[in-house]
PDB file of C-alpha atoms and ligand atoms in Angstrom:
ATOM      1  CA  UNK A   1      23.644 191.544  27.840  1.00  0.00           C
ATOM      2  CA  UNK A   2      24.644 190.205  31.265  1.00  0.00           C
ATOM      3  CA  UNK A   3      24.859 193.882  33.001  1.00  0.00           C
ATOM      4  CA  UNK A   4      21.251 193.670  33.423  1.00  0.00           C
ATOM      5  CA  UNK A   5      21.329 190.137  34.837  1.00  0.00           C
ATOM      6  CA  UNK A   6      23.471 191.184  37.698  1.00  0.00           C
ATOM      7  CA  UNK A   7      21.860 191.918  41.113  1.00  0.00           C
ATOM      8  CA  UNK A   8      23.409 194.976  42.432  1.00  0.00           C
ATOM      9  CA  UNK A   9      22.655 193.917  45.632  1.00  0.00           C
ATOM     10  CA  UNK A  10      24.886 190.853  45.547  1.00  0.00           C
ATOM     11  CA  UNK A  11      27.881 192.133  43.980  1.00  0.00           C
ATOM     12  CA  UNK A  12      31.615 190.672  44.958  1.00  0.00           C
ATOM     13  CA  UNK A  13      32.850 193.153  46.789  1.00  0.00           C
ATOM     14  CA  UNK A  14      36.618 192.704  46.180  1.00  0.00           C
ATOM     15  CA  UNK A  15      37.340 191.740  42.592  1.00  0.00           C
ATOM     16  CA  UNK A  16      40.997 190.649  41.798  1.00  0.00           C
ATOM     17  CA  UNK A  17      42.109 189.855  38.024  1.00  0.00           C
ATOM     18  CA  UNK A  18      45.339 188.281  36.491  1.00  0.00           C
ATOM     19  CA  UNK A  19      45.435 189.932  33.462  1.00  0.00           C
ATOM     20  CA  UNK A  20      47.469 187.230  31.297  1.00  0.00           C
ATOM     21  CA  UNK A  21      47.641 186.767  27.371  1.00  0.00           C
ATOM     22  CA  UNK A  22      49.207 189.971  26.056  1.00  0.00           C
ATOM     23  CA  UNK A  23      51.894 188.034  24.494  1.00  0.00           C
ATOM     24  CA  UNK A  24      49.739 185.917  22.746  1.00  0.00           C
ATOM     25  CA  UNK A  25      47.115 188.531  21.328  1.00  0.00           C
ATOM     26  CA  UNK A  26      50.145 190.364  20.057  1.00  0.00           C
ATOM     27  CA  UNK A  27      51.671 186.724  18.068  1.00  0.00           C
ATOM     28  CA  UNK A  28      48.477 185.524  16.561  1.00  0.00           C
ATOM     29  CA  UNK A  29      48.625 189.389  15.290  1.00  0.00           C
ATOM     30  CA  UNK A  30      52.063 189.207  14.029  1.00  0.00           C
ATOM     31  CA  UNK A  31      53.074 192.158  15.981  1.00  0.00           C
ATOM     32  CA  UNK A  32      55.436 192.345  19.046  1.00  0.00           C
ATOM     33  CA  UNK A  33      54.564 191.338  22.801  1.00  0.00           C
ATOM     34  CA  UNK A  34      54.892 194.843  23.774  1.00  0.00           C
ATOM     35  CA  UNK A  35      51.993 196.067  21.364  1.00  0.00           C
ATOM     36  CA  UNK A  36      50.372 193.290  23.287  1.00  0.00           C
ATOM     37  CA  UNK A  37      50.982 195.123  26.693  1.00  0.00           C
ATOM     38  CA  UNK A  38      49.892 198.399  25.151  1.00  0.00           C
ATOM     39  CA  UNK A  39      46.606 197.050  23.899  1.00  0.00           C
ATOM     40  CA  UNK A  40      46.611 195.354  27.179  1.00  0.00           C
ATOM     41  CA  UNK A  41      46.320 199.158  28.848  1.00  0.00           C
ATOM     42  CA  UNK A  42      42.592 199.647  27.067  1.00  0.00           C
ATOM     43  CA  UNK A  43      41.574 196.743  28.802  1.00  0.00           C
ATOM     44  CA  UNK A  44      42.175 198.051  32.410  1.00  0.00           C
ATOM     45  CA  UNK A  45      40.895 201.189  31.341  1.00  0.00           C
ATOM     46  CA  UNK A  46      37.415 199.701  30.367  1.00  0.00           C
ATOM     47  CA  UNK A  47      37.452 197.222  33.559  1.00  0.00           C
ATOM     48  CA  UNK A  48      38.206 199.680  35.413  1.00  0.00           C
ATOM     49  CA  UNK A  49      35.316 202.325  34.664  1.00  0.00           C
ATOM     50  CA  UNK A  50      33.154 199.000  34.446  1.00  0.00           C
ATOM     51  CA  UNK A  51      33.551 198.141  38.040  1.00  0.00           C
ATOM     52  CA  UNK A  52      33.341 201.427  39.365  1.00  0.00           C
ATOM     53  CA  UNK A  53      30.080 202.165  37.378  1.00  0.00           C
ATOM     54  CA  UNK A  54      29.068 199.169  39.010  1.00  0.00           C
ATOM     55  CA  UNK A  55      29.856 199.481  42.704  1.00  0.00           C
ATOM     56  CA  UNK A  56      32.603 196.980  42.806  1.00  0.00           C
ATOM     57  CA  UNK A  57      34.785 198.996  45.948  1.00  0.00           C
ATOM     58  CA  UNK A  58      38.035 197.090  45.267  1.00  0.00           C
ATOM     59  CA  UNK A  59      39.594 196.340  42.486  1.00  0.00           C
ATOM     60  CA  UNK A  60      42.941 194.361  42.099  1.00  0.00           C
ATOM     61  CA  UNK A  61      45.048 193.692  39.072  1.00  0.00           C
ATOM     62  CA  UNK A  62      47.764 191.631  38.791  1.00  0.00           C
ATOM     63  CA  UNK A  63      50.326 194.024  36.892  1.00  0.00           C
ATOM     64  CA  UNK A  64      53.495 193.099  37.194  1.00  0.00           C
ATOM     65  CA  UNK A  65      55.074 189.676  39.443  1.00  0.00           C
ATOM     66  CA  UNK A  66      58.383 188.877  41.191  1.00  0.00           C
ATOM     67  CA  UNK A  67      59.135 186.535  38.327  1.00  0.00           C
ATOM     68  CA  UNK A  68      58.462 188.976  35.681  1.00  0.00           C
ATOM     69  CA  UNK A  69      61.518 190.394  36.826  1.00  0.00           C
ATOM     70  CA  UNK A  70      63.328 187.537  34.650  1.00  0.00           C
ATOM     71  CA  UNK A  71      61.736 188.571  31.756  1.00  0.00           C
ATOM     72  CA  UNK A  72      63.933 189.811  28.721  1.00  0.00           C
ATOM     73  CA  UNK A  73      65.359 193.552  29.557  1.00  0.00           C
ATOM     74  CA  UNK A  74      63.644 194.953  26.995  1.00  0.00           C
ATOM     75  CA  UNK A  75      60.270 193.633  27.697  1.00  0.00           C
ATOM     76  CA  UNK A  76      60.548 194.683  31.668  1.00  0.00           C
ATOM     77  CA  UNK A  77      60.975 198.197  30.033  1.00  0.00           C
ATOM     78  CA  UNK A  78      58.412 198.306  27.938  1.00  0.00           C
ATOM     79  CA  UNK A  79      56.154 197.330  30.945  1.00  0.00           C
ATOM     80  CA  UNK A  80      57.564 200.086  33.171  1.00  0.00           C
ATOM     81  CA  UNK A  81      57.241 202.750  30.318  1.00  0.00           C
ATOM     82  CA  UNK A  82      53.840 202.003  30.290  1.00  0.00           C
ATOM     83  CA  UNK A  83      53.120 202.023  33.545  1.00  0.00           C
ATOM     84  CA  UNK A  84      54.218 205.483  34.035  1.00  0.00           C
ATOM     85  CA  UNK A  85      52.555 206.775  30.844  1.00  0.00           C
ATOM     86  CA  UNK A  86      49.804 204.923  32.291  1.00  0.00           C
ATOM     87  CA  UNK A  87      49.739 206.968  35.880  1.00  0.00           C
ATOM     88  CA  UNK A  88      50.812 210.411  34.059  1.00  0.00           C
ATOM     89  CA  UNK A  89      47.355 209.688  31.757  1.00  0.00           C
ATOM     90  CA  UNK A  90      44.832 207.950  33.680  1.00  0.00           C
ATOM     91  CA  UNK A  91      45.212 210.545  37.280  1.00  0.00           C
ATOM     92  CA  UNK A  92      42.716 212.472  36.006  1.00  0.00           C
ATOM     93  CA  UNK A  93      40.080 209.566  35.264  1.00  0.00           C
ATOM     94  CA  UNK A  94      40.790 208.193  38.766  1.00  0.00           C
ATOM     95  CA  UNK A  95      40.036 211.897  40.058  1.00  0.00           C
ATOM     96  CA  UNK A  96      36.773 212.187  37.753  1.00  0.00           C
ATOM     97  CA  UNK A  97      35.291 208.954  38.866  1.00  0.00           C
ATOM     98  CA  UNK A  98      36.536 209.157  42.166  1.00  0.00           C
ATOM     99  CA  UNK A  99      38.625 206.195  42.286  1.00  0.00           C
ATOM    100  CA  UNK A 100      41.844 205.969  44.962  1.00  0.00           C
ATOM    101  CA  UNK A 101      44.812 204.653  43.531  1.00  0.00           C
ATOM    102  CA  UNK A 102      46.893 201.828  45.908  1.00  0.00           C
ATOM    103  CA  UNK A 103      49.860 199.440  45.486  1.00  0.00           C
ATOM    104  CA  UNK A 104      51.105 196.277  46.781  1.00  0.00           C
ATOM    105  CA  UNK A 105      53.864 194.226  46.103  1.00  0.00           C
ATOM    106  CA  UNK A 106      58.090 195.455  46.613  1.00  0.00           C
ATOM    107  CA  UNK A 107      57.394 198.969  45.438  1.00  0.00           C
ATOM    108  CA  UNK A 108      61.015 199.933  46.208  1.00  0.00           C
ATOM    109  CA  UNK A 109      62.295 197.854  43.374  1.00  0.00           C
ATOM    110  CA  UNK A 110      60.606 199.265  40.914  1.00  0.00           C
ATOM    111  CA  UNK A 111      62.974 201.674  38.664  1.00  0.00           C
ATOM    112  CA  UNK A 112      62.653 205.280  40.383  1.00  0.00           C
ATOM    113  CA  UNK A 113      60.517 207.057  37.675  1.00  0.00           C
ATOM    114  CA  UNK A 114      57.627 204.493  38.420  1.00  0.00           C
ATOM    115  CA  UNK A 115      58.172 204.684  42.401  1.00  0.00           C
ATOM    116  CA  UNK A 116      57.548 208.534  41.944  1.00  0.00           C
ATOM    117  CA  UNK A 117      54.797 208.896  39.510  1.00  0.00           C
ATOM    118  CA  UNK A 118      53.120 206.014  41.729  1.00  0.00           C
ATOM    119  CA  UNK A 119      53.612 207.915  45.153  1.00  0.00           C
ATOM    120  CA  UNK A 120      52.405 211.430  43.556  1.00  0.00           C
ATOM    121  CA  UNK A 121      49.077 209.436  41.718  1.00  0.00           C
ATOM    122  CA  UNK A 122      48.739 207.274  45.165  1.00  0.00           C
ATOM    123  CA  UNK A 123      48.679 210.600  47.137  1.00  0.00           C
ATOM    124  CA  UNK A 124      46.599 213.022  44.826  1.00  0.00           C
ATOM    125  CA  UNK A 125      43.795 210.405  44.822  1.00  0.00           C
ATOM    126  CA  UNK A 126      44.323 209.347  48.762  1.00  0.00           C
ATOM    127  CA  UNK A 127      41.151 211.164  49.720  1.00  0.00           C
ATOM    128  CA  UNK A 128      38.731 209.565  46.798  1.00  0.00           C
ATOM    129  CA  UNK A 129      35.946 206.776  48.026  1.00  0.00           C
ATOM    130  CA  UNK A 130      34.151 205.237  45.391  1.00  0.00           C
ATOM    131  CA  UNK A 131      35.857 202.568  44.670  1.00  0.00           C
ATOM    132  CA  UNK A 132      40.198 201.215  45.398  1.00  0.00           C
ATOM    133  CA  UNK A 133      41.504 200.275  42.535  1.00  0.00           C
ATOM    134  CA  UNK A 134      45.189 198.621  43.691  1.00  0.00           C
ATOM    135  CA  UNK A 135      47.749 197.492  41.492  1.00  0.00           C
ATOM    136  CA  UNK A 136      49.905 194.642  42.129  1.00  0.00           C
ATOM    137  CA  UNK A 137      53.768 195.199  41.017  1.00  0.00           C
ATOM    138  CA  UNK A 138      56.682 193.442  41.640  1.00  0.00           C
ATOM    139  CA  UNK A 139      54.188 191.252  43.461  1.00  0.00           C
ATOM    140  CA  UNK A 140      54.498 187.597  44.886  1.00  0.00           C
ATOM    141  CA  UNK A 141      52.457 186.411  47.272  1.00  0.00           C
ATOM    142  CA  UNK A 142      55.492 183.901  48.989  1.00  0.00           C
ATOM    143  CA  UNK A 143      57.540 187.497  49.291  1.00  0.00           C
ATOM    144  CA  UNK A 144      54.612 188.809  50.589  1.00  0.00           C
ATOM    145  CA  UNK A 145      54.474 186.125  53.502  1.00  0.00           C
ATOM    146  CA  UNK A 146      58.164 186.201  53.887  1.00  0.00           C
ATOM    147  CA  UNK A 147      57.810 189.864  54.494  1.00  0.00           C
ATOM    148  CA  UNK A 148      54.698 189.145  56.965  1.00  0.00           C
ATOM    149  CA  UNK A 149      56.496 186.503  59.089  1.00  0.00           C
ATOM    150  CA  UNK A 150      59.825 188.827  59.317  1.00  0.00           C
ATOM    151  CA  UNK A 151      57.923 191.640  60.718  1.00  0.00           C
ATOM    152  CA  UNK A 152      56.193 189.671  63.028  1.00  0.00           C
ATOM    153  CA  UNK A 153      59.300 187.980  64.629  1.00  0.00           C
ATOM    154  CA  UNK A 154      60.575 191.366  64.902  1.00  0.00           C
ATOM    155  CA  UNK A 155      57.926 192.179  67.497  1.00  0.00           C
ATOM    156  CA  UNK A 156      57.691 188.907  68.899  1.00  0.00           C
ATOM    157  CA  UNK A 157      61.645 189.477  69.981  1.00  0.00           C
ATOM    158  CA  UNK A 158      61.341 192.970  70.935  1.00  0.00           C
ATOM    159  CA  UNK A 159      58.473 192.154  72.774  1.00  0.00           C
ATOM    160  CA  UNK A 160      55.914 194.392  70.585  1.00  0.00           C
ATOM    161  CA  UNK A 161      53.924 191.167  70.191  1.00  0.00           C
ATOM    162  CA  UNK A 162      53.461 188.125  72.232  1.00  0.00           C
ATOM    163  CA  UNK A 163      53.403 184.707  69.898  1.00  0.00           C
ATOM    164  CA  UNK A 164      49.742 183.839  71.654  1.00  0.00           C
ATOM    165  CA  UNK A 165      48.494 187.122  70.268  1.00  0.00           C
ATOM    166  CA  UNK A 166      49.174 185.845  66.643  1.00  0.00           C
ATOM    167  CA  UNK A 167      45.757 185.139  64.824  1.00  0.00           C
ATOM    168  CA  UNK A 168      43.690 185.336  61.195  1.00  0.00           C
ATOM    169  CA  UNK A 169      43.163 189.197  62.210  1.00  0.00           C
ATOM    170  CA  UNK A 170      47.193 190.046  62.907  1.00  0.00           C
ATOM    171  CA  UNK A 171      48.198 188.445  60.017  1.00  0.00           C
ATOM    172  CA  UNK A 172      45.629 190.330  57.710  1.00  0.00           C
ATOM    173  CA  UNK A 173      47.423 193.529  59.551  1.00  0.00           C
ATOM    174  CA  UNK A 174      50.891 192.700  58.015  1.00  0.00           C
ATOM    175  CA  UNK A 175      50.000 191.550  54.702  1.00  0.00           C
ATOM    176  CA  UNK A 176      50.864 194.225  51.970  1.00  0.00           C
ATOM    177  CA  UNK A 177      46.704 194.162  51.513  1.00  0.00           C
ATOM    178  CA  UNK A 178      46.270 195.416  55.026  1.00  0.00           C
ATOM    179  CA  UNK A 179      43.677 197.791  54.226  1.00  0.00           C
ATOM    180  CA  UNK A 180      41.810 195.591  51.524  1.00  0.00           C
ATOM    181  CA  UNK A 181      39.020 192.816  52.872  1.00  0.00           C
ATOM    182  CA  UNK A 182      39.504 189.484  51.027  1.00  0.00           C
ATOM    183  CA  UNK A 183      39.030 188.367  47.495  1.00  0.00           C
ATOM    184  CA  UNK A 184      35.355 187.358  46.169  1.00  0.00           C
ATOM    185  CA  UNK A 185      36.219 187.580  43.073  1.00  0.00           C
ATOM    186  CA  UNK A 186      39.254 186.017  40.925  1.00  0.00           C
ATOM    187  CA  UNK A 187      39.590 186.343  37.730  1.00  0.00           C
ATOM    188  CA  UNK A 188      42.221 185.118  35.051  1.00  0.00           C
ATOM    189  CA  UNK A 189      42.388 185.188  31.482  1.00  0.00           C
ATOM    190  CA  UNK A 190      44.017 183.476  28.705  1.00  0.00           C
ATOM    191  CA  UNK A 191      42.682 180.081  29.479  1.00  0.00           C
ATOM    192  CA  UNK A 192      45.194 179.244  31.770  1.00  0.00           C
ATOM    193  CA  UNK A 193      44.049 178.134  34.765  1.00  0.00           C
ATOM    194  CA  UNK A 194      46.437 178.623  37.803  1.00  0.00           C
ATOM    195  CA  UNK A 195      46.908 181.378  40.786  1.00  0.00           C
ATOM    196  CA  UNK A 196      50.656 182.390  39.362  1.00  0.00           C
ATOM    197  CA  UNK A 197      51.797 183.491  42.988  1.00  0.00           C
ATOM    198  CA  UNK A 198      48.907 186.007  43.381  1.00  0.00           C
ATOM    199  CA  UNK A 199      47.454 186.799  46.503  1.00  0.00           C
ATOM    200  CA  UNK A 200      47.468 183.527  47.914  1.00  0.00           C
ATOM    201  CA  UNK A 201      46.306 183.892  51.255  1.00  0.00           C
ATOM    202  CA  UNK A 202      43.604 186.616  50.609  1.00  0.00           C
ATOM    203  CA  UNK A 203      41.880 184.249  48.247  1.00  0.00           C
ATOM    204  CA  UNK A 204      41.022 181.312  50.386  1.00  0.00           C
ATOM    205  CA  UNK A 205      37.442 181.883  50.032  1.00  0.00           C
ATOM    206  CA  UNK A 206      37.720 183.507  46.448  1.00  0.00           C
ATOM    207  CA  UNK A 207      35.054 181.659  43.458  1.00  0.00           C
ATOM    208  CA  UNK A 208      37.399 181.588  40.645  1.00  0.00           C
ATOM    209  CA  UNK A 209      36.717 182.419  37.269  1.00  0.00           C
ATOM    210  CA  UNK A 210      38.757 181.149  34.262  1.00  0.00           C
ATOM    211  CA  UNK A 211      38.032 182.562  31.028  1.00  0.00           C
ATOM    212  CA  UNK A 212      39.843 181.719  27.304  1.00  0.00           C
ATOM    213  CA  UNK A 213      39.494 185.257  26.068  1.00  0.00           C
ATOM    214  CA  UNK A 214      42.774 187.207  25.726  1.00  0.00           C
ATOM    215  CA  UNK A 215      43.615 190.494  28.310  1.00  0.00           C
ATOM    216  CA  UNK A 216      43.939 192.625  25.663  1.00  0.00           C
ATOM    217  CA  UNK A 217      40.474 191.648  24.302  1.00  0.00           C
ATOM    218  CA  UNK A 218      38.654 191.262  27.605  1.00  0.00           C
ATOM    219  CA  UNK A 219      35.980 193.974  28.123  1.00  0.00           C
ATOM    220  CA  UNK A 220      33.463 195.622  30.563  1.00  0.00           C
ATOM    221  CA  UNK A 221      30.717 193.088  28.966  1.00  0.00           C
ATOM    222  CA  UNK A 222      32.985 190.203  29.736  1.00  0.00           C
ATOM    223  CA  UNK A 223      33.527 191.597  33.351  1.00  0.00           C
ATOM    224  CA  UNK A 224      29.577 191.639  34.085  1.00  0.00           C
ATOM    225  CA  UNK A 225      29.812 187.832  32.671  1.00  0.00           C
ATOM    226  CA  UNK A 226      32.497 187.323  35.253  1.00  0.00           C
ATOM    227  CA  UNK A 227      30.089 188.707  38.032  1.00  0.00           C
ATOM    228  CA  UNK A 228      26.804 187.454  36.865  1.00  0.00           C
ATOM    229  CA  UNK A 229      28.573 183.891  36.737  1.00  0.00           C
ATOM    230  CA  UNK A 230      29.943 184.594  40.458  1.00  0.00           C
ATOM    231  CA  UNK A 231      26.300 185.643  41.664  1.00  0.00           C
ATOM    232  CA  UNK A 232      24.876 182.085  40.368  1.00  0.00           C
ATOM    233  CA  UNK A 233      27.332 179.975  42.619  1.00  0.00           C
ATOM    234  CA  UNK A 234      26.787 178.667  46.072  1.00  0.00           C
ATOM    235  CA  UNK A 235      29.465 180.935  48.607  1.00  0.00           C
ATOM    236  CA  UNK A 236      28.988 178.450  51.645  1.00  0.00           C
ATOM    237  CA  UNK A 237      32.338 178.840  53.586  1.00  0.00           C
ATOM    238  CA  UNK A 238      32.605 175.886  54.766  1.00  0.00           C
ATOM    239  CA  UNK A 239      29.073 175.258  56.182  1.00  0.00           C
ATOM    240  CA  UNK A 240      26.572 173.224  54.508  1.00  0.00           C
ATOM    241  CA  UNK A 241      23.816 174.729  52.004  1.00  0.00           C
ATOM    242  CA  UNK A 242      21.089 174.696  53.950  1.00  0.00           C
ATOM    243  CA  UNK A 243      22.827 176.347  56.754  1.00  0.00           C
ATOM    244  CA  UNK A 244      23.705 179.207  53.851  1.00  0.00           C
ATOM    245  CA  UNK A 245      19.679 179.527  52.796  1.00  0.00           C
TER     246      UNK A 245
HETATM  247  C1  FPP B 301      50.458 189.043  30.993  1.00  0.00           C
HETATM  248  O1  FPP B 301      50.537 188.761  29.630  1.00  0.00           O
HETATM  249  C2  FPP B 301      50.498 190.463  31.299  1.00  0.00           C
HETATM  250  C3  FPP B 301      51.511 191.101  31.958  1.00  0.00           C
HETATM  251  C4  FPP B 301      52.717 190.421  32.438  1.00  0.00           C
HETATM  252  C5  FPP B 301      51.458 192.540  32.231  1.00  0.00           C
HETATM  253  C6  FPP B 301      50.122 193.196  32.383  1.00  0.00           C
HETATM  254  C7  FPP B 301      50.279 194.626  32.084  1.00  0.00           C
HETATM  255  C8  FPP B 301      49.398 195.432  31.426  1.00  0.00           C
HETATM  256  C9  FPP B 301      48.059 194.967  31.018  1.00  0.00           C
HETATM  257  C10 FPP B 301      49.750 196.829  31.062  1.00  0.00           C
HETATM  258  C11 FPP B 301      50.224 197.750  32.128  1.00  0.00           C
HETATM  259  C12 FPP B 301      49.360 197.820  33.312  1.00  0.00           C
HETATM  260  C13 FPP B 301      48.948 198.934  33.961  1.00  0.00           C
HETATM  261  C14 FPP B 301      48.220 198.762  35.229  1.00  0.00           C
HETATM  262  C15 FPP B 301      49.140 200.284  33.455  1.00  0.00           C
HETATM  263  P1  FPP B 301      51.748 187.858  29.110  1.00  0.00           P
HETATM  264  O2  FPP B 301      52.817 188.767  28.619  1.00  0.00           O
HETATM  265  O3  FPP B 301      52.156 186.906  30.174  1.00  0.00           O
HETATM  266  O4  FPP B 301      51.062 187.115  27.902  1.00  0.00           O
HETATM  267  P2  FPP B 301      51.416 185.643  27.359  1.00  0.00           P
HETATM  268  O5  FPP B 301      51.132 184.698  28.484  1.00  0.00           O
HETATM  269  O6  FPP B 301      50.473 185.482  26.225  1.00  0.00           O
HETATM  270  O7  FPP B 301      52.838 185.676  26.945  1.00  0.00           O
END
């Protein structure tokens, strides 16, 4: 059991996962990729009342990228079905447990079924504090940046901003994560082992954690794995270790 291995003290305080593999649990299963996805729903569930039981205050999950977009029509549906059965179920587990709902990513692109139940779930749990739980749809981290440097060249040329003024801190202010403090924790599953466009510039101090295990099958037990493995590592930003103890 690693729950009781983990110092409570020491926990990541921004956990980010890239929730990958749905396809694949549903093939070796001879089913469909979108029974994947659904199965893939109990699995966000259970991380998500994991990390709140925990203390974890932000949690982000990788939902749905830019290139997803290019999947087959059909699949893309299935994912934004879900999504808003997803919202329409889960507001009042958010509202139990006290979790506020948040979103990042080109919400306006999203079909305008999922743009509503999101704004209605974002707003009805606006006021909750135990823990942000943010989901990442139609999200790319490049369109992200795009987005960032447009806005700030806008106020650089209307004189909101002067180009001097332009540091770590502004850019945090822009990013679609504005109110979120960096990654600690990244974590992706599948086995594949690669950041997929995903929050690019928040992670630059992130310990990444790679595990073979499938989304769908991935579990609150495998989540306190994730964190007790993250609390044996070495976090030394750049300094040396005996500057850290
Ligand atoms: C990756 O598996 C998973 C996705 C693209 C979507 C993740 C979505 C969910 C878990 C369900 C909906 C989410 C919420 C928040 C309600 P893949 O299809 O890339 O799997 P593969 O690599 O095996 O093909």
């Amino acid at each position: 059991m690693f729950k009781e291995k983990i110092d409570i003290q020491r926990l990541p305080q921004h956990v980010s996962v890239i929730m990958d593999g749905n396809g694949r649990w549903a093939k070796q299963k001879g089913l469909l990729r979108a029974f994947g996805h659904e199965e893939g729903t109990k699995a966000v569930r259970d991380v998500v009342e994991g990390c709140a039981e925990l203390g974890v205050k932000f949690l982000t999950l990788y939902a749905f990228s830019t290139e997803n977009w290019n999947r087959p029509k059909r699949e893309v549906d299935t994912l934004m079905r879900l999504l808003v059965n997803s919202l329409k179920k889960e507001i009042k587990t958010l509202t139990e447990n006290n979790i506020k709902l948040n979103a990042i990513g080109n919400i306006d692109s999203l079909p305008k079924k999922a743009q509503k139940e999101l704004k209605e779930v974002i707003d009805k749990t606006a006021g909750n504090e135990r823990m942000v739980l943010t989901l990442a749809l139609s999200y790319g981290s490049r369109e992200e940046l795009i987005h960032v440097v447009k806005d700030l060249c806008e106020k650089v040329k209307n004189e909101e901003l002067s180009l001097d003024a332009i540091d770590e801190s502004i850019i945090n202010q822009h990013l679609y994560t504005q109110n979120l403090p960096d990654v600690d924790l990244l974590i992706r599953t599948s086995g594949e082992q690669r950041i997929s466009n995903f929050l690019l510039w928040q992670i630059a101090y992130a310990e990444l954690y790679f595990t073979n295990i499938l989304w769908p099958d991935f579990r609150r037990e495998n989540l306190y794995e994730a964190i007790y493995n993250y609390q044996t590592r070495e976090r030394r930003f750049g300094k040396t270790s005996e500057q850290i103890s």
